[in-house]
Amino acid sequence: MGVWELLLVGLVMLFGLCGVLLPGVPGSWLVWAAVMWWALTDPRPVAWWVLVGATVALFLSQVVRWALPPRRLQASGATVRMAVYAGLGALLGFFLLPVLGAVPGFLGGIYLCERLRLGRSGEARAALRTAMRSGGWSVLAELVACLLIMGAWLGAVFLG
């Protein structure tokens, strides 16, 4: 697979990561489709193992999402700005503290957004709790699964 095709797969994955944060966009399915596209065009066995791992990870994230309460983020006052802060925080945390950093990064991004908006620490913590109870945990579960898949793909491309 050429460099341009790998860049295209990476862009589809980034779009999928953004889609996890936006309602109505099938973000996790885009990430999986990008991995499948890569696995079908790359003849190495590691590509198929990454595809199998991606399938299992997305299946488990869907099971976790079904077990959690339904998303009601719009009712809690979640905005696109909050989603951007949360997504950037999770992405930054994922790479600064591999894998585990996505959770505090996501929470920190929401907290920072609300702290800048509301101005007080107590109100920002209360808004963070409300956002997470209103569906933030299901978004986080799906986002972490997609970040794991993207990390496995990056590892396979650069190290494999």
CSV table of N, CA and C in Angstrom, one decimal:
chain,number,residue,atom,x,y,z
A,1,MET,N,0.9,-1.2,0.0
A,1,MET,CA,0.0,0.0,0.0
A,1,MET,C,0.9,1.2,0.0
A,2,GLY,N,0.6,2.2,-0.9
A,2,GLY,CA,1.4,3.4,-1.0
A,2,GLY,C,1.1,4.4,0.1
A,3,VAL,N,2.0,5.4,0.1
A,3,VAL,CA,1.9,6.5,1.1
A,3,VAL,C,0.6,7.2,1.0
A,4,TRP,N,0.1,7.5,-0.2
A,4,TRP,CA,-1.1,8.3,-0.4
A,4,TRP,C,-2.3,7.5,0.1
A,5,GLU,N,-2.3,6.2,-0.1
A,5,GLU,CA,-3.4,5.4,0.4
A,5,GLU,C,-3.4,5.3,1.9
A,6,LEU,N,-2.2,5.2,2.5
A,6,LEU,CA,-2.1,5.1,3.9
A,6,LEU,C,-2.6,6.5,4.5
A,7,LEU,N,-2.3,7.6,3.9
A,7,LEU,CA,-2.7,8.9,4.3
A,7,LEU,C,-4.3,9.0,4.2
A,8,LEU,N,-4.8,8.4,3.2
A,8,LEU,CA,-6.3,8.4,3.0
A,8,LEU,C,-6.9,7.6,4.1
A,9,VAL,N,-6.4,6.4,4.4
A,9,VAL,CA,-6.9,5.6,5.5
A,9,VAL,C,-6.8,6.3,6.8
A,10,GLY,N,-5.7,7.0,7.0
A,10,GLY,CA,-5.6,7.8,8.3
A,10,GLY,C,-6.6,8.9,8.4
A,11,LEU,N,-6.9,9.6,7.2
A,11,LEU,CA,-7.9,10.7,7.2
A,11,LEU,C,-9.3,10.1,7.5
A,12,VAL,N,-9.6,9.0,6.9
A,12,VAL,CA,-10.9,8.4,7.2
A,12,VAL,C,-11.0,8.0,8.7
A,13,MET,N,-9.9,7.5,9.3
A,13,MET,CA,-9.9,7.2,10.7
A,13,MET,C,-10.1,8.5,11.5
A,14,LEU,N,-9.4,9.6,11.2
A,14,LEU,CA,-9.6,10.8,11.9
A,14,LEU,C,-11.0,11.4,11.8
A,15,PHE,N,-11.6,11.2,10.6
A,15,PHE,CA,-13.0,11.6,10.4
A,15,PHE,C,-13.9,10.8,11.3
A,16,GLY,N,-13.6,9.5,11.4
A,16,GLY,CA,-14.3,8.6,12.2
A,16,GLY,C,-14.2,9.0,13.7
A,17,LEU,N,-13.0,9.4,14.1
A,17,LEU,CA,-12.9,9.8,15.5
A,17,LEU,C,-13.7,11.1,15.8
A,18,CYS,N,-13.7,12.0,14.8
A,18,CYS,CA,-14.6,13.2,15.0
A,18,CYS,C,-16.0,12.8,15.0
A,19,GLY,N,-16.4,11.8,14.2
A,19,GLY,CA,-17.8,11.3,14.1
A,19,GLY,C,-18.3,10.7,15.4
A,20,VAL,N,-17.4,10.1,16.2
A,20,VAL,CA,-17.8,9.6,17.5
A,20,VAL,C,-18.3,10.7,18.4
A,21,LEU,N,-17.8,11.9,18.3
A,21,LEU,CA,-18.2,13.0,19.1
A,21,LEU,C,-19.4,13.7,18.6
A,22,LEU,N,-19.7,13.5,17.3
A,22,LEU,CA,-20.9,14.2,16.7
A,22,LEU,C,-22.0,13.3,16.6
A,23,PRO,N,-23.2,13.7,17.0
A,23,PRO,CA,-24.4,12.8,16.8
A,23,PRO,C,-24.8,12.7,15.3
A,24,GLY,N,-25.1,11.5,15.0
A,24,GLY,CA,-25.6,11.2,13.6
A,24,GLY,C,-24.5,10.7,12.7
A,25,VAL,N,-23.3,10.8,13.1
A,25,VAL,CA,-22.2,10.3,12.2
A,25,VAL,C,-21.7,9.0,12.8
A,26,PRO,N,-21.6,8.0,11.9
A,26,PRO,CA,-21.2,6.6,12.4
A,26,PRO,C,-19.7,6.5,12.6
A,27,GLY,N,-19.2,7.2,13.6
A,27,GLY,CA,-17.7,7.3,13.7
A,27,GLY,C,-17.0,6.0,13.9
A,28,SER,N,-17.5,5.1,14.7
A,28,SER,CA,-16.8,3.8,15.0
A,28,SER,C,-16.9,2.9,13.7
A,29,TRP,N,-17.9,3.0,13.0
A,29,TRP,CA,-18.0,2.3,11.7
A,29,TRP,C,-17.1,2.8,10.7
A,30,LEU,N,-16.8,4.1,10.6
A,30,LEU,CA,-15.9,4.6,9.7
A,30,LEU,C,-14.4,4.2,10.1
A,31,VAL,N,-14.1,4.2,11.3
A,31,VAL,CA,-12.8,3.7,11.8
A,31,VAL,C,-12.6,2.2,11.4
A,32,TRP,N,-13.7,1.4,11.6
A,32,TRP,CA,-13.6,0.0,11.3
A,32,TRP,C,-13.5,-0.2,9.8
A,33,ALA,N,-14.2,0.6,9.0
A,33,ALA,CA,-14.2,0.5,7.5
A,33,ALA,C,-12.8,0.9,7.0
A,34,ALA,N,-12.1,1.9,7.6
A,34,ALA,CA,-10.8,2.2,7.2
A,34,ALA,C,-9.8,1.1,7.5
A,35,VAL,N,-9.9,0.4,8.6
A,35,VAL,CA,-9.1,-0.7,8.9
A,35,VAL,C,-9.3,-1.8,8.0
A,36,MET,N,-10.6,-2.1,7.6
A,36,MET,CA,-10.9,-3.1,6.7
A,36,MET,C,-10.3,-2.8,5.3
A,37,TRP,N,-10.5,-1.6,4.9
A,37,TRP,CA,-9.9,-1.2,3.6
A,37,TRP,C,-8.4,-1.4,3.6
A,38,TRP,N,-7.7,-1.0,4.7
A,38,TRP,CA,-6.3,-1.2,4.8
A,38,TRP,C,-5.9,-2.7,4.8
A,39,ALA,N,-6.7,-3.5,5.5
A,39,ALA,CA,-6.4,-5.0,5.6
A,39,ALA,C,-6.6,-5.7,4.3
A,40,LEU,N,-7.6,-5.2,3.5
A,40,LEU,CA,-7.9,-5.9,2.2
A,40,LEU,C,-6.8,-5.6,1.2
A,41,THR,N,-6.2,-4.4,1.3
A,41,THR,CA,-5.1,-4.1,0.4
A,41,THR,C,-3.7,-4.3,0.8
A,42,ASP,N,-3.5,-4.7,2.1
A,42,ASP,CA,-2.2,-5.0,2.6
A,42,ASP,C,-2.1,-6.5,2.8
A,43,PRO,N,-1.2,-7.2,2.1
A,43,PRO,CA,-1.2,-8.7,2.2
A,43,PRO,C,-0.5,-9.2,3.5
A,44,ARG,N,0.0,-8.4,4.4
A,44,ARG,CA,0.7,-8.9,5.5
A,44,ARG,C,-0.3,-9.5,6.6
A,45,PRO,N,0.1,-10.5,7.3
A,45,PRO,CA,-0.8,-11.1,8.3
A,45,PRO,C,-1.2,-10.1,9.4
A,46,VAL,N,-0.3,-9.2,9.7
A,46,VAL,CA,-0.5,-8.2,10.8
A,46,VAL,C,-1.8,-7.4,10.5
A,47,ALA,N,-2.0,-7.1,9.2
A,47,ALA,CA,-3.2,-6.3,8.9
A,47,ALA,C,-4.5,-7.1,9.2
A,48,TRP,N,-4.5,-8.4,9.0
A,48,TRP,CA,-5.7,-9.1,9.4
A,48,TRP,C,-5.8,-9.2,10.9
A,49,TRP,N,-4.7,-9.3,11.6
A,49,TRP,CA,-4.8,-9.4,13.1
A,49,TRP,C,-5.4,-8.0,13.6
A,50,VAL,N,-4.9,-6.9,13.0
A,50,VAL,CA,-5.4,-5.6,13.4
A,50,VAL,C,-6.9,-5.5,13.1
A,51,LEU,N,-7.4,-6.1,12.0
A,51,LEU,CA,-8.8,-6.0,11.7
A,51,LEU,C,-9.6,-6.9,12.6
A,52,VAL,N,-9.1,-8.1,13.0
A,52,VAL,CA,-9.8,-8.9,14.0
A,52,VAL,C,-9.9,-8.2,15.3
A,53,GLY,N,-8.7,-7.6,15.8
A,53,GLY,CA,-8.7,-6.8,17.0
A,53,GLY,C,-9.7,-5.6,17.0
A,54,ALA,N,-9.8,-4.9,15.8
A,54,ALA,CA,-10.7,-3.8,15.7
A,54,ALA,C,-12.1,-4.3,15.8
A,55,THR,N,-12.4,-5.4,15.2
A,55,THR,CA,-13.8,-5.9,15.2
A,55,THR,C,-14.2,-6.3,16.7
A,56,VAL,N,-13.3,-6.9,17.4
A,56,VAL,CA,-13.6,-7.3,18.8
A,56,VAL,C,-13.7,-6.1,19.6
A,57,ALA,N,-12.8,-5.1,19.5
A,57,ALA,CA,-12.9,-3.9,20.3
A,57,ALA,C,-14.2,-3.1,20.0
A,58,LEU,N,-14.6,-3.0,18.8
A,58,LEU,CA,-15.9,-2.3,18.5
A,58,LEU,C,-17.1,-3.1,19.0
A,59,PHE,N,-17.0,-4.4,18.9
A,59,PHE,CA,-18.1,-5.2,19.4
A,59,PHE,C,-18.2,-4.9,21.0
A,60,LEU,N,-17.1,-5.0,21.7
A,60,LEU,CA,-17.1,-4.8,23.1
A,60,LEU,C,-17.6,-3.4,23.5
A,61,SER,N,-17.2,-2.4,22.7
A,61,SER,CA,-17.6,-1.0,23.0
A,61,SER,C,-19.1,-0.9,22.7
A,62,GLN,N,-19.7,-1.6,21.7
A,62,GLN,CA,-21.1,-1.5,21.5
A,62,GLN,C,-21.9,-2.2,22.7
A,63,VAL,N,-21.3,-3.3,23.2
A,63,VAL,CA,-21.9,-3.9,24.3
A,63,VAL,C,-21.9,-3.0,25.5
A,64,VAL,N,-20.8,-2.3,25.8
A,64,VAL,CA,-20.7,-1.4,26.9
A,64,VAL,C,-21.7,-0.2,26.7
A,65,ARG,N,-21.8,0.3,25.5
A,65,ARG,CA,-22.8,1.4,25.2
A,65,ARG,C,-24.2,0.9,25.4
A,66,TRP,N,-24.5,-0.3,25.1
A,66,TRP,CA,-25.9,-0.8,25.3
A,66,TRP,C,-26.2,-0.9,26.8
A,67,ALA,N,-25.2,-1.3,27.6
A,67,ALA,CA,-25.4,-1.4,29.0
A,67,ALA,C,-25.5,-0.1,29.7
A,68,LEU,N,-25.0,1.0,29.2
A,68,LEU,CA,-25.1,2.3,29.8
A,68,LEU,C,-26.4,3.0,29.4
A,69,PRO,N,-26.8,4.0,30.2
A,69,PRO,CA,-28.0,4.7,29.9
A,69,PRO,C,-27.9,5.4,28.5
A,70,PRO,N,-29.0,5.6,27.8
A,70,PRO,CA,-29.0,6.2,26.5
A,70,PRO,C,-28.4,7.6,26.6
A,71,ARG,N,-27.9,8.1,25.4
A,71,ARG,CA,-27.3,9.4,25.3
A,71,ARG,C,-28.4,10.5,25.4
A,72,ARG,N,-28.2,11.4,26.2
A,72,ARG,CA,-29.1,12.6,26.3
A,72,ARG,C,-28.2,13.8,26.5
A,73,LEU,N,-27.2,13.9,25.6
A,73,LEU,CA,-26.2,15.0,25.8
A,73,LEU,C,-26.8,16.4,25.5
A,74,GLN,N,-27.6,16.5,24.5
A,74,GLN,CA,-28.2,17.8,24.2
A,74,GLN,C,-29.0,18.3,25.3
A,75,ALA,N,-29.7,17.4,26.0
A,75,ALA,CA,-30.5,17.9,27.1
A,75,ALA,C,-29.7,18.4,28.3
A,76,SER,N,-28.5,17.9,28.4
A,76,SER,CA,-27.6,18.3,29.5
A,76,SER,C,-26.9,19.6,29.2
A,77,GLY,N,-27.0,20.1,28.0
A,77,GLY,CA,-26.3,21.3,27.7
A,77,GLY,C,-25.0,21.2,27.0
A,78,ALA,N,-24.7,20.0,26.5
A,78,ALA,CA,-23.5,19.7,25.8
A,78,ALA,C,-23.5,20.5,24.5
A,79,THR,N,-22.4,21.0,24.2
A,79,THR,CA,-22.2,21.8,22.9
A,79,THR,C,-21.2,21.2,22.0
A,80,VAL,N,-21.1,21.7,20.8
A,80,VAL,CA,-20.0,21.2,19.9
A,80,VAL,C,-18.7,21.6,20.5
A,81,ARG,N,-18.6,22.8,21.1
A,81,ARG,CA,-17.3,23.2,21.7
A,81,ARG,C,-16.9,22.3,22.8
A,82,MET,N,-17.8,21.8,23.6
A,82,MET,CA,-17.5,20.8,24.6
A,82,MET,C,-17.0,19.5,24.0
A,83,ALA,N,-17.6,19.1,22.9
A,83,ALA,CA,-17.1,17.9,22.2
A,83,ALA,C,-15.7,18.0,21.6
A,84,VAL,N,-15.4,19.2,21.1
A,84,VAL,CA,-14.1,19.5,20.6
A,84,VAL,C,-13.1,19.4,21.7
A,85,TYR,N,-13.4,20.1,22.8
A,85,TYR,CA,-12.4,20.0,24.0
A,85,TYR,C,-12.2,18.6,24.5
A,86,ALA,N,-13.3,17.9,24.6
A,86,ALA,CA,-13.3,16.5,25.1
A,86,ALA,C,-12.5,15.6,24.2
A,87,GLY,N,-12.7,15.7,22.9
A,87,GLY,CA,-12.0,14.9,21.9
A,87,GLY,C,-10.5,15.2,21.8
A,88,LEU,N,-10.2,16.5,21.8
A,88,LEU,CA,-8.8,16.9,21.8
A,88,LEU,C,-8.1,16.5,23.1
A,89,GLY,N,-8.8,16.6,24.2
A,89,GLY,CA,-8.2,16.1,25.5
A,89,GLY,C,-8.0,14.6,25.5
A,90,ALA,N,-8.9,13.9,25.0
A,90,ALA,CA,-8.8,12.4,24.9
A,90,ALA,C,-7.6,12.0,24.0
A,91,LEU,N,-7.5,12.7,22.8
A,91,LEU,CA,-6.5,12.4,21.9
A,91,LEU,C,-5.1,12.7,22.4
A,92,LEU,N,-5.0,13.9,23.1
A,92,LEU,CA,-3.8,14.3,23.7
A,92,LEU,C,-3.4,13.4,24.8
A,93,GLY,N,-4.3,13.0,25.7
A,93,GLY,CA,-4.1,12.1,26.8
A,93,GLY,C,-3.7,10.7,26.3
A,94,PHE,N,-4.3,10.3,25.2
A,94,PHE,CA,-4.0,9.0,24.7
A,94,PHE,C,-2.6,8.8,24.2
A,95,PHE,N,-2.0,9.9,23.7
A,95,PHE,CA,-0.6,9.8,23.2
A,95,PHE,C,0.4,10.2,24.3
A,96,LEU,N,0.0,11.1,25.2
A,96,LEU,CA,0.9,11.5,26.3
A,96,LEU,C,1.1,10.4,27.3
A,97,LEU,N,0.0,9.8,27.7
A,97,LEU,CA,0.0,8.6,28.6
A,97,LEU,C,-0.7,7.5,27.9
A,98,PRO,N,0.1,6.7,27.2
A,98,PRO,CA,-0.5,5.7,26.2
A,98,PRO,C,-1.7,4.9,26.8
A,99,VAL,N,-2.7,4.9,26.0
A,99,VAL,CA,-4.0,4.2,26.2
A,99,VAL,C,-4.8,4.8,27.4
A,100,LEU,N,-4.2,4.7,28.6
A,100,LEU,CA,-4.9,5.1,29.8
A,100,LEU,C,-5.2,6.6,29.9
A,101,GLY,N,-4.4,7.4,29.2
A,101,GLY,CA,-4.5,8.9,29.3
A,101,GLY,C,-5.8,9.4,28.6
A,102,ALA,N,-6.4,8.6,27.8
A,102,ALA,CA,-7.6,9.1,27.1
A,102,ALA,C,-8.8,9.4,28.1
A,103,VAL,N,-8.9,8.6,29.1
A,103,VAL,CA,-10.0,8.9,30.1
A,103,VAL,C,-9.8,10.2,30.8
A,104,PRO,N,-8.6,10.4,31.5
A,104,PRO,CA,-8.5,11.8,32.1
A,104,PRO,C,-8.4,12.9,31.1
A,105,GLY,N,-7.9,12.6,29.9
A,105,GLY,CA,-7.9,13.7,28.9
A,105,GLY,C,-9.3,14.1,28.5
A,106,PHE,N,-10.2,13.1,28.3
A,106,PHE,CA,-11.6,13.4,28.0
A,106,PHE,C,-12.3,14.2,29.1
A,107,LEU,N,-12.1,13.7,30.3
A,107,LEU,CA,-12.7,14.4,31.5
A,107,LEU,C,-12.1,15.8,31.6
A,108,GLY,N,-10.8,15.9,31.5
A,108,GLY,CA,-10.1,17.2,31.6
A,108,GLY,C,-10.6,18.2,30.5
A,109,GLY,N,-10.8,17.7,29.3
A,109,GLY,CA,-11.3,18.5,28.3
A,109,GLY,C,-12.7,19.1,28.5
A,110,ILE,N,-13.6,18.3,29.0
A,110,ILE,CA,-14.9,18.8,29.4
A,110,ILE,C,-14.8,19.8,30.6
A,111,TYR,N,-14.0,19.4,31.5
A,111,TYR,CA,-13.8,20.3,32.7
A,111,TYR,C,-13.3,21.7,32.3
A,112,LEU,N,-12.3,21.7,31.4
A,112,LEU,CA,-11.7,22.9,30.9
A,112,LEU,C,-12.7,23.7,30.2
A,113,CYS,N,-13.4,23.1,29.3
A,113,CYS,CA,-14.5,23.8,28.5
A,113,CYS,C,-15.5,24.5,29.5
A,114,GLU,N,-15.9,23.7,30.5
A,114,GLU,CA,-16.9,24.3,31.4
A,114,GLU,C,-16.3,25.3,32.3
A,115,ARG,N,-15.1,25.1,32.7
A,115,ARG,CA,-14.4,26.1,33.5
A,115,ARG,C,-14.3,27.4,32.8
A,116,LEU,N,-13.9,27.4,31.5
A,116,LEU,CA,-13.8,28.6,30.8
A,116,LEU,C,-15.2,29.3,30.6
A,117,ARG,N,-16.2,28.4,30.4
A,117,ARG,CA,-17.6,29.0,30.1
A,117,ARG,C,-18.2,29.5,31.4
A,118,LEU,N,-18.1,28.8,32.5
A,118,LEU,CA,-18.7,29.1,33.8
A,118,LEU,C,-17.9,30.0,34.7
A,119,GLY,N,-16.6,29.8,34.6
A,119,GLY,CA,-15.7,30.6,35.4
A,119,GLY,C,-15.4,30.1,36.8
A,120,ARG,N,-16.1,29.2,37.4
A,120,ARG,CA,-15.9,28.7,38.7
A,120,ARG,C,-15.7,27.2,38.7
A,121,SER,N,-14.8,26.8,39.6
A,121,SER,CA,-14.4,25.4,39.7
A,121,SER,C,-15.6,24.4,40.1
A,122,GLY,N,-16.4,24.9,41.1
A,122,GLY,CA,-17.5,24.0,41.6
A,122,GLY,C,-18.5,23.8,40.5
A,123,GLU,N,-18.9,24.9,39.8
A,123,GLU,CA,-19.9,24.8,38.7
A,123,GLU,C,-19.4,24.0,37.6
A,124,ALA,N,-18.1,24.0,37.3
A,124,ALA,CA,-17.5,23.2,36.2
A,124,ALA,C,-17.5,21.8,36.6
A,125,ARG,N,-17.2,21.4,37.8
A,125,ARG,CA,-17.3,20.0,38.2
A,125,ARG,C,-18.7,19.5,38.2
A,126,ALA,N,-19.7,20.3,38.6
A,126,ALA,CA,-21.1,19.9,38.5
A,126,ALA,C,-21.5,19.7,37.0
A,127,ALA,N,-21.1,20.6,36.1
A,127,ALA,CA,-21.4,20.4,34.7
A,127,ALA,C,-20.7,19.2,34.1
A,128,LEU,N,-19.5,18.9,34.6
A,128,LEU,CA,-18.8,17.7,34.2
A,128,LEU,C,-19.6,16.4,34.6
A,129,ARG,N,-20.0,16.4,35.8
A,129,ARG,CA,-20.8,15.2,36.3
A,129,ARG,C,-22.1,15.1,35.5
A,130,THR,N,-22.8,16.2,35.2
A,130,THR,CA,-24.0,16.2,34.5
A,130,THR,C,-23.8,15.6,33.1
A,131,ALA,N,-22.7,16.1,32.4
A,131,ALA,CA,-22.4,15.7,31.1
A,131,ALA,C,-22.1,14.2,31.0
A,132,MET,N,-21.3,13.7,32.0
A,132,MET,CA,-21.0,12.3,32.0
A,132,MET,C,-22.2,11.4,32.3
A,133,ARG,N,-23.1,11.8,33.2
A,133,ARG,CA,-24.3,11.1,33.5
A,133,ARG,C,-25.2,11.1,32.3
A,134,SER,N,-25.2,12.1,31.5
A,134,SER,CA,-26.1,12.2,30.4
A,134,SER,C,-25.7,11.5,29.1
A,135,GLY,N,-24.7,10.7,29.2
A,135,GLY,CA,-24.2,10.0,28.1
A,135,GLY,C,-22.8,10.1,27.8
A,136,GLY,N,-22.1,10.8,28.6
A,136,GLY,CA,-20.6,11.0,28.3
A,136,GLY,C,-19.8,9.7,28.5
A,137,TRP,N,-20.3,8.8,29.3
A,137,TRP,CA,-19.6,7.5,29.5
A,137,TRP,C,-19.7,6.7,28.2
A,138,SER,N,-20.8,6.7,27.6
A,138,SER,CA,-21.0,5.9,26.3
A,138,SER,C,-20.1,6.5,25.2
A,139,VAL,N,-20.0,7.8,25.1
A,139,VAL,CA,-19.2,8.5,24.2
A,139,VAL,C,-17.7,8.1,24.5
A,140,LEU,N,-17.4,8.1,25.7
A,140,LEU,CA,-16.0,7.8,26.1
A,140,LEU,C,-15.6,6.4,25.8
A,141,ALA,N,-16.5,5.5,26.0
A,141,ALA,CA,-16.3,4.1,25.7
A,141,ALA,C,-16.0,3.9,24.2
A,142,GLU,N,-16.8,4.5,23.4
A,142,GLU,CA,-16.7,4.4,22.0
A,142,GLU,C,-15.4,5.1,21.5
A,143,LEU,N,-15.1,6.2,22.0
A,143,LEU,CA,-13.9,7.0,21.6
A,143,LEU,C,-12.7,6.2,22.0
A,144,VAL,N,-12.6,5.6,23.2
A,144,VAL,CA,-11.4,4.8,23.6
A,144,VAL,C,-11.2,3.6,22.7
A,145,ALA,N,-12.3,3.0,22.3
A,145,ALA,CA,-12.2,1.8,21.4
A,145,ALA,C,-11.6,2.3,20.1
A,146,CYS,N,-12.1,3.4,19.6
A,146,CYS,CA,-11.6,3.9,18.3
A,146,CYS,C,-10.2,4.4,18.4
A,147,LEU,N,-9.8,5.0,19.5
A,147,LEU,CA,-8.4,5.4,19.7
A,147,LEU,C,-7.5,4.1,19.8
A,148,LEU,N,-8.0,3.1,20.5
A,148,LEU,CA,-7.2,1.8,20.5
A,148,LEU,C,-7.0,1.3,19.1
A,149,ILE,N,-8.0,1.3,18.3
A,149,ILE,CA,-7.9,0.8,17.0
A,149,ILE,C,-7.0,1.6,16.1
A,150,MET,N,-7.1,2.9,16.3
A,150,MET,CA,-6.2,3.8,15.5
A,150,MET,C,-4.7,3.6,16.0
A,151,GLY,N,-4.5,3.4,17.3
A,151,GLY,CA,-3.2,3.2,17.8
A,151,GLY,C,-2.6,1.9,17.3
A,152,ALA,N,-3.4,0.8,17.2
A,152,ALA,CA,-3.0,-0.5,16.7
A,152,ALA,C,-2.6,-0.3,15.2
A,153,TRP,N,-3.4,0.4,14.5
A,153,TRP,CA,-3.1,0.6,13.1
A,153,TRP,C,-1.8,1.4,12.9
A,154,LEU,N,-1.6,2.4,13.7
A,154,LEU,CA,-0.4,3.2,13.5
A,154,LEU,C,0.8,2.3,13.9
A,155,GLY,N,0.7,1.5,14.9
A,155,GLY,CA,1.7,0.6,15.3
A,155,GLY,C,2.1,-0.4,14.2
A,156,ALA,N,1.0,-0.9,13.6
A,156,ALA,CA,1.2,-1.9,12.5
A,156,ALA,C,1.9,-1.3,11.3
A,157,VAL,N,1.5,0.0,11.0
A,157,VAL,CA,2.0,0.6,9.8
A,157,VAL,C,3.5,1.0,10.1
A,158,PHE,N,3.8,1.6,11.2
A,158,PHE,CA,5.1,2.1,11.4
A,158,PHE,C,6.1,1.0,11.9
A,159,LEU,N,5.6,0.0,12.7
A,159,LEU,CA,6.5,-1.0,13.2
A,159,LEU,C,6.4,-2.3,12.5
A,160,GLY,N,5.3,-2.5,11.8
A,160,GLY,CA,5.1,-3.8,11.1
A,160,GLY,C,5.7,-3.8,9.8
